[in-house]
Amino acid sequence: MKDLMLQVEPLIPALRRYARALVRNRANADDLVQDCLERAVSRWNQRRDGDVRSWLFSILHNLAIDQFRKISGRGRHITVDETSEDDLSDTAAQEHRLMYQDVLNKLAKLPEEQRSVLLLVAVEDLSYADAAKVLNIPVGTVMSRLSRARERLQQEIEGTMDTTQTNVVQMRSER
Amino acid sequence: MNHRPITEDDLHAYVDHVLEPERRAEVAAYLGSHPDVAKRVAAFTDQRQVLRAALGPIAEEPLPAELNLSRIIEQRARGRFPVRWAMAAMLLLSIGGLGGWSVRSALQAPPSGLVALGQEAAVSYGVYAPDRVRPVEVRASESAQLLQWVSERLHRPVKVPDLTTSGYRLMGGRLVATSHGPAAMFMYDDDHGSRIVVLTRPMSSADQNAPMTPQSHDDVAGFAWADDGMGYSLIGHATPESLRPIANEVRRQARSI
């Protein structure tokens, strides 16, 4: 159990970040992380050798996908948290915040499978091989989704896509 | 000059900083002579930086108690069922209010763990908080004496929580009797005269460690939890939302003994 604490605890902030970026609603995201940690604790002795980080991310990712399926099955939307009360007063910081909010809104328009790859690779610093393990897909698919994700996000940023603002997470999944 | 052609994968690996230095230099040279590709790669690099900057602060946020790993491990070690049962039982007790005795006999099992602790705190609050003559036995001005007394009787070093930052002053305390032995009760009031009590005693066997659990008994509410065999319950005539930060503060101070 000491082993578990040492290896899992430092990763919790990154798990929260990934969950929040995927589902965007703080309470939902933290619920997912809590489920993930509970599973990690109960399955700690059954895990296969290998990177604890990709193991945790794959538990979390699968929980998130299950949640997406349930929600899209019910045709419901998840509301997005307004950015937390902020006390940033200087204009530069405000502008940054708006820009960040904007890019996250645009990221939310990507299909889930592209969003996950981009987040795991570009934000969580997983290797392409580890991202493939987490998502249970071949590395070649990671690369093609990554490429499509970046192209698509760039189109959103340059405004060549539909530019209507959304505060709703896109739940579509491309097969 | 490079011999291997530069692929789309190389460009992404360049953006993600995962190329070997040699290959990285080859890609950089390629970008130097292909401005269109370079522009795309620069855009991807910007995306990556903005995403990291936008999401980075989430990882800096303090973890909520639900994500405390040692707590999750403890809950699993105890089995989650008893915790849920305890909460359900507490709800039943709250329906019965201080008439919890009849519920108790109906359940055929004496309350233990947090349930019992929360009930004791609510009863103590009900008896002593409305008392205008002698709500406490030892006054705050003699808190050293109070500490020595209760620590001796509980066989544990007890610390009186300082809740001045939450707007509550220590009035004093007393020893109260519970079916699980002596407990220390501390009473506080704020500028409006609202009183809260903190009850603490060693836990018998159940719930040696337990997360903060909300409770309500009629119009009083509060929280109970246990750390390392010591149980704590904070009760007041206020909303759970207003009491929770105070309970957190009590727990924080107790853990820093």
GROMACS .gro file of C-alpha atoms in nm:
model
  432
    1MET     CA    1   0.000   0.000   0.000
    2LYS     CA    2   0.291   0.229   0.065
    3ASP     CA    3   0.402   0.154  -0.287
    4LEU     CA    4   0.059   0.249  -0.412
    5MET     CA    5   0.069   0.583  -0.227
    6LEU     CA    6   0.413   0.664  -0.360
    7GLN     CA    7   0.334   0.581  -0.719
    8VAL     CA    8  -0.026   0.694  -0.751
    9GLU     CA    9  -0.053   1.004  -0.535
   10PRO     CA   10   0.182   1.224  -0.741
   11LEU     CA   11  -0.027   1.149  -1.050
   12ILE     CA   12  -0.362   1.265  -0.913
   13PRO     CA   13  -0.325   1.628  -1.028
   14ALA     CA   14  -0.259   1.514  -1.386
   15LEU     CA   15  -0.555   1.275  -1.374
   16ARG     CA   16  -0.775   1.564  -1.262
   17ARG     CA   17  -0.648   1.780  -1.543
   18TYR     CA   18  -0.717   1.514  -1.805
   19ALA     CA   19  -1.064   1.442  -1.667
   20ARG     CA   20  -1.151   1.811  -1.652
   21ALA     CA   21  -1.031   1.869  -2.005
   22LEU     CA   22  -1.242   1.577  -2.127
   23VAL     CA   23  -1.568   1.641  -1.946
   24ARG     CA   24  -1.515   2.007  -1.852
   25ASN     CA   25  -1.744   2.005  -1.554
   26ARG     CA   26  -1.544   2.010  -1.233
   27ALA     CA   27  -1.773   1.798  -1.020
   28ASN     CA   28  -1.817   1.533  -1.290
   29ALA     CA   29  -1.445   1.527  -1.357
   30ASP     CA   30  -1.356   1.482  -0.990
   31ASP     CA   31  -1.615   1.207  -0.958
   32LEU     CA   32  -1.444   1.027  -1.244
   33VAL     CA   33  -1.105   1.066  -1.081
   34GLN     CA   34  -1.243   0.939  -0.752
   35ASP     CA   35  -1.386   0.632  -0.928
   36CYS     CA   36  -1.055   0.584  -1.101
   37LEU     CA   37  -0.862   0.598  -0.773
   38GLU     CA   38  -1.101   0.357  -0.605
   39ARG     CA   39  -1.052   0.112  -0.888
   40ALA     CA   40  -0.677   0.162  -0.881
   41VAL     CA   41  -0.673   0.084  -0.509
   42SER     CA   42  -0.884  -0.228  -0.548
   43ARG     CA   43  -0.693  -0.357  -0.850
   44TRP     CA   44  -0.348  -0.254  -0.744
   45ASN     CA   45  -0.229  -0.610  -0.695
   46GLN     CA   46  -0.376  -0.731  -1.021
   47ARG     CA   47  -0.215  -0.475  -1.245
   48ARG     CA   48   0.028  -0.598  -1.502
   49ASP     CA   49   0.383  -0.479  -1.493
   50GLY     CA   50   0.429  -0.161  -1.676
   51ASP     CA   51   0.391   0.208  -1.643
   52VAL     CA   52   0.158   0.304  -1.357
   53ARG     CA   53   0.077   0.629  -1.528
   54SER     CA   54  -0.062   0.474  -1.845
   55TRP     CA   55  -0.245   0.217  -1.635
   56LEU     CA   56  -0.418   0.495  -1.437
   57PHE     CA   57  -0.494   0.701  -1.745
   58SER     CA   58  -0.652   0.402  -1.915
   59ILE     CA   59  -0.879   0.335  -1.615
   60LEU     CA   60  -0.979   0.701  -1.613
   61HIS     CA   61  -1.027   0.718  -1.986
   62ASN     CA   62  -1.253   0.413  -1.991
   63LEU     CA   63  -1.464   0.557  -1.711
   64ALA     CA   64  -1.497   0.884  -1.903
   65ILE     CA   65  -1.599   0.705  -2.220
   66ASP     CA   66  -1.859   0.502  -2.032
   67GLN     CA   67  -1.997   0.826  -1.898
   68PHE     CA   68  -2.006   0.984  -2.244
   69ARG     CA   69  -2.196   0.686  -2.380
   70LYS     CA   70  -2.450   0.696  -2.102
   71ILE     CA   71  -2.501   1.067  -2.145
   72SER     CA   72  -2.523   1.066  -2.523
   73GLY     CA   73  -2.758   0.766  -2.497
   74ARG     CA   74  -2.987   0.980  -2.289
   75GLY     CA   75  -2.936   1.273  -2.520
   76ARG     CA   76  -2.831   1.497  -2.238
   77HIS     CA   77  -2.576   1.770  -2.230
   78ILE     CA   78  -2.323   1.842  -1.968
   79THR     CA   79  -2.304   2.200  -1.870
   80VAL     CA   80  -1.965   2.350  -1.851
   81ASP     CA   81  -1.837   2.524  -1.544
   82GLU     CA   82  -1.785   2.888  -1.580
   83THR     CA   83  -1.424   2.951  -1.507
   84SER     CA   84  -1.381   2.970  -1.135
   85GLU     CA   85  -1.413   3.299  -0.962
   86ASP     CA   86  -1.101   3.476  -1.060
   87ASP     CA   87  -0.926   3.755  -0.891
   88LEU     CA   88  -0.700   3.842  -1.175
   89SER     CA   89  -0.719   4.212  -1.213
   90ASP     CA   90  -0.457   4.301  -1.465
   91THR     CA   91  -0.568   4.315  -1.822
   92ALA     CA   92  -0.296   4.095  -1.963
   93ALA     CA   93  -0.395   3.812  -1.734
   94GLN     CA   94  -0.761   3.861  -1.825
   95GLU     CA   95  -0.681   3.844  -2.191
   96HIS     CA   96  -0.484   3.528  -2.137
   97ARG     CA   97  -0.772   3.377  -1.950
   98LEU     CA   98  -1.014   3.459  -2.229
   99MET     CA   99  -0.779   3.312  -2.483
  100TYR     CA  100  -0.747   2.995  -2.277
  101GLN     CA  101  -1.121   2.969  -2.236
  102ASP     CA  102  -1.160   3.013  -2.607
  103VAL     CA  103  -0.913   2.742  -2.701
  104LEU     CA  104  -1.078   2.503  -2.455
  105ASN     CA  105  -1.416   2.576  -2.612
  106LYS     CA  106  -1.268   2.497  -2.947
  107LEU     CA  107  -1.104   2.183  -2.821
  108ALA     CA  108  -1.444   2.075  -2.694
  109LYS     CA  109  -1.573   2.075  -3.049
  110LEU     CA  110  -1.334   1.802  -3.152
  111PRO     CA  111  -1.463   1.446  -3.159
  112GLU     CA  112  -1.381   1.274  -2.833
  113GLU     CA  113  -1.133   1.031  -2.991
  114GLN     CA  114  -0.927   1.316  -3.133
  115ARG     CA  115  -0.948   1.519  -2.816
  116SER     CA  116  -0.819   1.233  -2.598
  117VAL     CA  117  -0.517   1.172  -2.817
  118LEU     CA  118  -0.426   1.539  -2.829
  119LEU     CA  119  -0.463   1.579  -2.453
  120LEU     CA  120  -0.266   1.267  -2.365
  121VAL     CA  121   0.018   1.353  -2.599
  122ALA     CA  122   0.039   1.730  -2.596
  123VAL     CA  123  -0.068   1.806  -2.241
  124GLU     CA  124  -0.001   1.494  -2.037
  125ASP     CA  125   0.326   1.415  -2.215
  126LEU     CA  126   0.248   1.049  -2.272
  127SER     CA  127   0.463   0.886  -2.536
  128TYR     CA  128   0.281   0.780  -2.853
  129ALA     CA  129   0.322   0.418  -2.742
  130ASP     CA  130   0.174   0.491  -2.398
  131ALA     CA  131  -0.114   0.686  -2.549
  132ALA     CA  132  -0.181   0.385  -2.773
  133LYS     CA  133  -0.192   0.162  -2.464
  134VAL     CA  134  -0.426   0.395  -2.278
  135LEU     CA  135  -0.666   0.414  -2.570
  136ASN     CA  136  -0.617   0.053  -2.669
  137ILE     CA  137  -0.543   0.139  -3.031
  138PRO     CA  138  -0.237   0.089  -3.253
  139VAL     CA  139   0.032   0.358  -3.253
  140GLY     CA  140  -0.046   0.428  -3.620
  141THR     CA  141  -0.400   0.522  -3.520
  142VAL     CA  142  -0.266   0.750  -3.246
  143MET     CA  143  -0.061   0.931  -3.510
  144SER     CA  144  -0.346   0.971  -3.754
  145ARG     CA  145  -0.587   1.091  -3.485
  146LEU     CA  146  -0.324   1.330  -3.352
  147SER     CA  147  -0.279   1.471  -3.699
  148ARG     CA  148  -0.653   1.510  -3.753
  149ALA     CA  149  -0.694   1.663  -3.407
  150ARG     CA  150  -0.432   1.927  -3.474
  151GLU     CA  151  -0.566   2.010  -3.818
  152ARG     CA  152  -0.918   2.034  -3.688
  153LEU     CA  153  -0.825   2.248  -3.389
  154GLN     CA  154  -0.628   2.476  -3.619
  155GLN     CA  155  -0.931   2.517  -3.844
  156GLU     CA  156  -1.136   2.607  -3.539
  157ILE     CA  157  -0.877   2.857  -3.426
  158GLU     CA  158  -0.851   3.017  -3.766
  159GLY     CA  159  -1.225   3.038  -3.777
  160THR     CA  160  -1.266   2.837  -4.092
  161MET     CA  161  -1.512   2.613  -3.915
  162ASP     CA  162  -1.852   2.704  -3.782
  163THR     CA  163  -1.767   2.974  -3.534
  164THR     CA  164  -2.069   2.965  -3.307
  165GLN     CA  165  -1.959   2.956  -2.947
  166THR     CA  166  -2.056   2.649  -2.762
  167ASN     CA  167  -2.083   2.586  -2.397
  168VAL     CA  168  -2.182   2.227  -2.452
  169VAL     CA  169  -1.939   1.941  -2.475
  170GLN     CA  170  -1.960   1.761  -2.803
  171MET     CA  171  -2.042   1.403  -2.742
  172ARG     CA  172  -2.015   1.259  -3.084
  173SER     CA  173  -1.781   0.977  -3.143
  174GLU     CA  174  -1.650   0.898  -3.483
  175ARG     CA  175  -1.629   0.539  -3.574
  176MET     CA  176   2.158   1.639  -4.591
  177ASN     CA  177   1.899   1.395  -4.477
  178HIS     CA  178   1.839   1.070  -4.652
  179ARG     CA  179   1.524   0.954  -4.485
  180PRO     CA  180   1.220   1.146  -4.605
  181ILE     CA  181   1.045   1.365  -4.349
  182THR     CA  182   0.704   1.221  -4.268
  183GLU     CA  183   0.390   1.362  -4.109
  184ASP     CA  184   0.478   1.160  -3.796
  185ASP     CA  185   0.815   1.335  -3.781
  186LEU     CA  186   0.644   1.672  -3.783
  187HIS     CA  187   0.425   1.579  -3.486
  188ALA     CA  188   0.718   1.427  -3.301
  189TYR     CA  189   0.900   1.755  -3.365
  190VAL     CA  190   0.611   1.951  -3.213
  191ASP     CA  191   0.601   1.713  -2.915
  192HIS     CA  192   0.979   1.725  -2.856
  193VAL     CA  193   1.024   1.351  -2.882
  194LEU     CA  194   1.273   1.329  -3.168
  195GLU     CA  195   1.633   1.227  -3.126
  196PRO     CA  196   1.854   1.536  -3.156
  197GLU     CA  197   1.989   1.425  -3.489
  198ARG     CA  198   1.649   1.371  -3.643
  199ARG     CA  199   1.525   1.692  -3.488
  200ALA     CA  200   1.798   1.880  -3.669
  201GLU     CA  201   1.699   1.715  -3.996
  202VAL     CA  202   1.336   1.817  -3.948
  203ALA     CA  203   1.443   2.170  -3.858
  204ALA     CA  204   1.648   2.189  -4.178
  205TYR     CA  205   1.352   2.060  -4.378
  206LEU     CA  206   1.125   2.324  -4.223
  207GLY     CA  207   1.379   2.589  -4.313
  208SER     CA  208   1.331   2.512  -4.678
  209HIS     CA  209   0.954   2.450  -4.666
  210PRO     CA  210   0.788   2.763  -4.525
  211ASP     CA  211   0.434   2.630  -4.571
  212VAL     CA  212   0.505   2.323  -4.364
  213ALA     CA  213   0.696   2.537  -4.115
  214LYS     CA  214   0.391   2.757  -4.071
  215ARG     CA  215   0.172   2.457  -3.997
  216VAL     CA  216   0.424   2.318  -3.751
  217ALA     CA  217   0.450   2.655  -3.579
  218ALA     CA  218   0.071   2.664  -3.547
  219PHE     CA  219   0.070   2.317  -3.390
  220THR     CA  220   0.344   2.424  -3.152
  221ASP     CA  221   0.135   2.726  -3.049
  222GLN     CA  222  -0.167   2.505  -2.995
  223ARG     CA  223   0.034   2.278  -2.771
  224GLN     CA  224   0.161   2.569  -2.564
  225VAL     CA  225  -0.179   2.731  -2.527
  226LEU     CA  226  -0.341   2.403  -2.426
  227ARG     CA  227  -0.073   2.339  -2.166
  228ALA     CA  228  -0.102   2.690  -2.029
  229ALA     CA  229  -0.482   2.675  -2.023
  230LEU     CA  230  -0.498   2.338  -1.848
  231GLY     CA  231  -0.189   2.365  -1.631
  232PRO     CA  232  -0.358   2.547  -1.342
  233ILE     CA  233  -0.602   2.258  -1.293
  234ALA     CA  234  -0.312   2.043  -1.174
  235GLU     CA  235  -0.217   2.313  -0.924
  236GLU     CA  236  -0.556   2.322  -0.755
  237PRO     CA  237  -0.565   2.181  -0.403
  238LEU     CA  238  -0.712   1.832  -0.400
  239PRO     CA  239  -1.062   1.795  -0.257
  240ALA     CA  240  -1.095   1.553   0.034
  241GLU     CA  241  -1.270   1.298  -0.190
  242LEU     CA  242  -0.949   1.259  -0.386
  243ASN     CA  243  -0.732   1.203  -0.083
  244LEU     CA  244  -0.568   0.872  -0.166
  245SER     CA  245  -0.491   0.761   0.188
  246ARG     CA  246  -0.856   0.815   0.270
  247ILE     CA  247  -0.964   0.605  -0.027
  248ILE     CA  248  -0.724   0.330   0.082
  249GLU     CA  249  -0.859   0.342   0.437
  250GLN     CA  250  -1.217   0.327   0.317
  251ARG     CA  251  -1.136   0.022   0.115
  252ALA     CA  252  -0.956  -0.141   0.408
  253ARG     CA  253  -1.263  -0.085   0.621
  254GLY     CA  254  -1.495  -0.186   0.341
  255ARG     CA  255  -1.724   0.079   0.205
  256PHE     CA  256  -2.038  -0.091   0.321
  257PRO     CA  257  -2.007   0.010   0.687
  258VAL     CA  258  -1.959   0.373   0.591
  259ARG     CA  259  -2.275   0.375   0.385
  260TRP     CA  260  -2.456   0.188   0.658
  261ALA     CA  261  -2.339   0.442   0.912
  262MET     CA  262  -2.470   0.726   0.699
  263ALA     CA  263  -2.803   0.555   0.650
  264ALA     CA  264  -2.824   0.491   1.021
  265MET     CA  265  -2.741   0.851   1.094
  266LEU     CA  266  -3.022   0.957   0.864
  267LEU     CA  267  -3.261   0.732   1.055
  268LEU     CA  268  -3.143   0.881   1.379
  269SER     CA  269  -3.193   1.229   1.246
  270ILE     CA  270  -3.551   1.145   1.158
  271GLY     CA  271  -3.600   1.037   1.517
  272GLY     CA  272  -3.402   1.335   1.640
  273LEU     CA  273  -3.305   1.297   2.000
  274GLY     CA  274  -3.562   1.020   2.019
  275GLY     CA  275  -3.293   0.811   1.856
  276TRP     CA  276  -3.315   0.571   2.147
  277SER     CA  277  -3.625   0.411   2.008
  278VAL     CA  278  -3.463   0.376   1.668
  279ARG     CA  279  -3.170   0.224   1.843
  280SER     CA  280  -3.372  -0.042   2.011
  281ALA     CA  281  -3.557  -0.108   1.688
  282LEU     CA  282  -3.229  -0.169   1.513
  283GLN     CA  283  -3.129  -0.406   1.793
  284ALA     CA  284  -2.775  -0.279   1.773
  285PRO     CA  285  -2.627  -0.003   1.983
  286PRO     CA  286  -2.483   0.273   1.768
  287SER     CA  287  -2.111   0.268   1.741
  288GLY     CA  288  -1.844   0.455   1.555
  289LEU     CA  289  -1.931   0.788   1.402
  290VAL     CA  290  -2.304   0.735   1.447
  291ALA     CA  291  -2.266   0.716   1.822
  292LEU     CA  292  -2.023   1.005   1.831
  293GLY     CA  293  -2.250   1.232   1.629
  294GLN     CA  294  -2.541   1.145   1.852
  295GLU     CA  295  -2.341   1.218   2.167
  296ALA     CA  296  -2.233   1.554   2.031
  297ALA     CA  297  -2.590   1.645   1.940
  298VAL     CA  298  -2.714   1.544   2.286
  299SER     CA  299  -2.439   1.745   2.456
  300TYR     CA  300  -2.522   2.041   2.237
  301GLY     CA  301  -2.890   2.006   2.324
  302VAL     CA  302  -2.815   2.001   2.697
  303TYR     CA  303  -2.534   2.254   2.734
  304ALA     CA  304  -2.561   2.505   2.451
  305PRO     CA  305  -2.893   2.656   2.573
  306ASP     CA  306  -2.759   2.673   2.929
  307ARG     CA  307  -2.723   3.040   3.027
  308VAL     CA  308  -2.596   2.974   3.380
  309ARG     CA  309  -2.313   2.728   3.342
  310PRO     CA  310  -2.270   2.606   2.982
  311VAL     CA  311  -1.911   2.513   3.051
  312GLU     CA  312  -1.746   2.385   3.365
  313VAL     CA  313  -1.399   2.524   3.303
  314ARG     CA  314  -1.379   2.863   3.139
  315ALA     CA  315  -1.154   2.961   2.852
  316SER     CA  316  -0.945   3.172   3.091
  317GLU     CA  317  -0.836   2.846   3.251
  318SER     CA  318  -0.783   2.655   2.931
  319ALA     CA  319  -0.449   2.511   3.045
  320GLN     CA  320  -0.625   2.348   3.337
  321LEU     CA  321  -0.904   2.232   3.109
  322LEU     CA  322  -0.654   2.070   2.873
  323GLN     CA  323  -0.472   1.892   3.147
  324TRP     CA  324  -0.795   1.760   3.289
  325VAL     CA  325  -0.940   1.623   2.967
  326SER     CA  326  -0.609   1.488   2.838
  327GLU     CA  327  -0.568   1.296   3.161
  328ARG     CA  328  -0.918   1.152   3.147
  329LEU     CA  329  -0.902   1.063   2.776
  330HIS     CA  330  -0.548   0.927   2.809
  331ARG     CA  331  -0.463   1.118   2.496
  332PRO     CA  332  -0.306   1.458   2.439
  333VAL     CA  333  -0.599   1.682   2.353
  334LYS     CA  334  -0.564   2.020   2.192
  335VAL     CA  335  -0.835   2.283   2.207
  336PRO     CA  336  -0.909   2.400   1.853
  337ASP     CA  337  -0.861   2.773   1.805
  338LEU     CA  338  -1.152   2.893   1.593
  339THR     CA  339  -1.097   3.268   1.615
  340THR     CA  340  -1.025   3.288   1.244
  341SER     CA  341  -1.371   3.136   1.185
  342GLY     CA  342  -1.526   3.398   1.413
  343TYR     CA  343  -1.580   3.170   1.714
  344ARG     CA  344  -1.428   3.229   2.057
  345LEU     CA  345  -1.364   2.951   2.303
  346MET     CA  346  -1.603   2.974   2.598
  347GLY     CA  347  -1.457   2.676   2.777
  348GLY     CA  348  -1.528   2.310   2.812
  349ARG     CA  349  -1.620   2.016   3.025
  350LEU     CA  350  -1.599   1.643   3.043
  351VAL     CA  351  -1.918   1.468   2.935
  352ALA     CA  352  -2.026   1.110   2.987
  353THR     CA  353  -2.096   0.887   2.690
  354SER     CA  354  -2.164   0.517   2.664
  355HIS     CA  355  -1.814   0.491   2.519
  356GLY     CA  356  -1.648   0.659   2.813
  357PRO     CA  357  -1.554   1.020   2.883
  358ALA     CA  358  -1.547   1.277   2.606
  359ALA     CA  359  -1.416   1.631   2.601
  360MET     CA  360  -1.662   1.898   2.495
  361PHE     CA  361  -1.549   2.244   2.396
  362MET     CA  362  -1.795   2.524   2.344
  363TYR     CA  363  -1.754   2.835   2.132
  364ASP     CA  364  -1.964   3.137   2.053
  365ASP     CA  365  -1.957   3.410   1.793
  366ASP     CA  366  -2.044   3.779   1.812
  367HIS     CA  367  -2.415   3.705   1.780
  368GLY     CA  368  -2.404   3.457   2.064
  369SER     CA  369  -2.446   3.151   1.839
  370ARG     CA  370  -2.284   2.853   1.999
  371ILE     CA  371  -2.113   2.550   1.854
  372VAL     CA  372  -1.962   2.253   2.031
  373VAL     CA  373  -1.675   2.025   1.943
  374LEU     CA  374  -1.688   1.683   2.107
  375THR     CA  375  -1.386   1.454   2.101
  376ARG     CA  376  -1.312   1.115   2.249
  377PRO     CA  377  -1.112   0.804   2.161
  378MET     CA  378  -1.304   0.574   1.928
  379SER     CA  379  -1.374   0.230   2.072
  380SER     CA  380  -1.323  -0.005   1.782
  381ALA     CA  381  -1.537   0.102   1.490
  382ASP     CA  382  -1.430   0.393   1.275
  383GLN     CA  383  -1.076   0.446   1.399
  384ASN     CA  384  -1.036   0.654   1.086
  385ALA     CA  385  -1.337   0.794   0.912
  386PRO     CA  386  -1.393   1.071   0.663
  387MET     CA  387  -1.585   1.383   0.745
  388THR     CA  388  -1.950   1.284   0.748
  389PRO     CA  389  -2.238   1.530   0.762
  390GLN     CA  390  -2.504   1.489   1.026
  391SER     CA  391  -2.826   1.652   1.120
  392HIS     CA  392  -3.049   1.613   1.422
  393ASP     CA  393  -3.366   1.819   1.403
  394ASP     CA  394  -3.247   2.175   1.368
  395VAL     CA  395  -2.887   2.116   1.459
  396ALA     CA  396  -2.631   2.002   1.208
  397GLY     CA  397  -2.268   1.922   1.196
  398PHE     CA  398  -1.996   1.682   1.098
  399ALA     CA  399  -1.819   1.387   1.251
  400TRP     CA  400  -1.492   1.225   1.156
  401ALA     CA  401  -1.210   1.023   1.310
  402ASP     CA  402  -0.836   1.035   1.275
  403ASP     CA  403  -0.597   0.782   1.425
  404GLY     CA  404  -0.845   0.654   1.676
  405MET     CA  405  -0.969   0.994   1.795
  406GLY     CA  406  -1.322   1.086   1.698
  407TYR     CA  407  -1.443   1.443   1.655
  408SER     CA  408  -1.783   1.591   1.605
  409LEU     CA  409  -1.875   1.952   1.553
  410ILE     CA  410  -2.237   2.051   1.605
  411GLY     CA  411  -2.413   2.380   1.578
  412HIS     CA  412  -2.739   2.550   1.510
  413ALA     CA  413  -2.637   2.648   1.159
  414THR     CA  414  -2.632   2.524   0.802
  415PRO     CA  415  -2.392   2.243   0.709
  416GLU     CA  416  -2.234   2.473   0.449
  417SER     CA  417  -2.136   2.725   0.714
  418LEU     CA  418  -2.014   2.457   0.955
  419ARG     CA  419  -1.807   2.258   0.708
  420PRO     CA  420  -1.513   2.503   0.685
  421ILE     CA  421  -1.504   2.521   1.065
  422ALA     CA  422  -1.500   2.142   1.089
  423ASN     CA  423  -1.219   2.136   0.832
  424GLU     CA  424  -1.028   2.383   1.043
  425VAL     CA  425  -1.074   2.172   1.357
  426ARG     CA  426  -0.950   1.868   1.170
  427ARG     CA  427  -0.654   2.055   1.029
  428GLN     CA  428  -0.547   2.173   1.373
  429ALA     CA  429  -0.595   1.831   1.531
  430ARG     CA  430  -0.381   1.671   1.263
  431SER     CA  431  -0.103   1.920   1.324
  432ILE     CA  432  -0.058   1.822   1.689
   0.00000   0.00000   0.00000
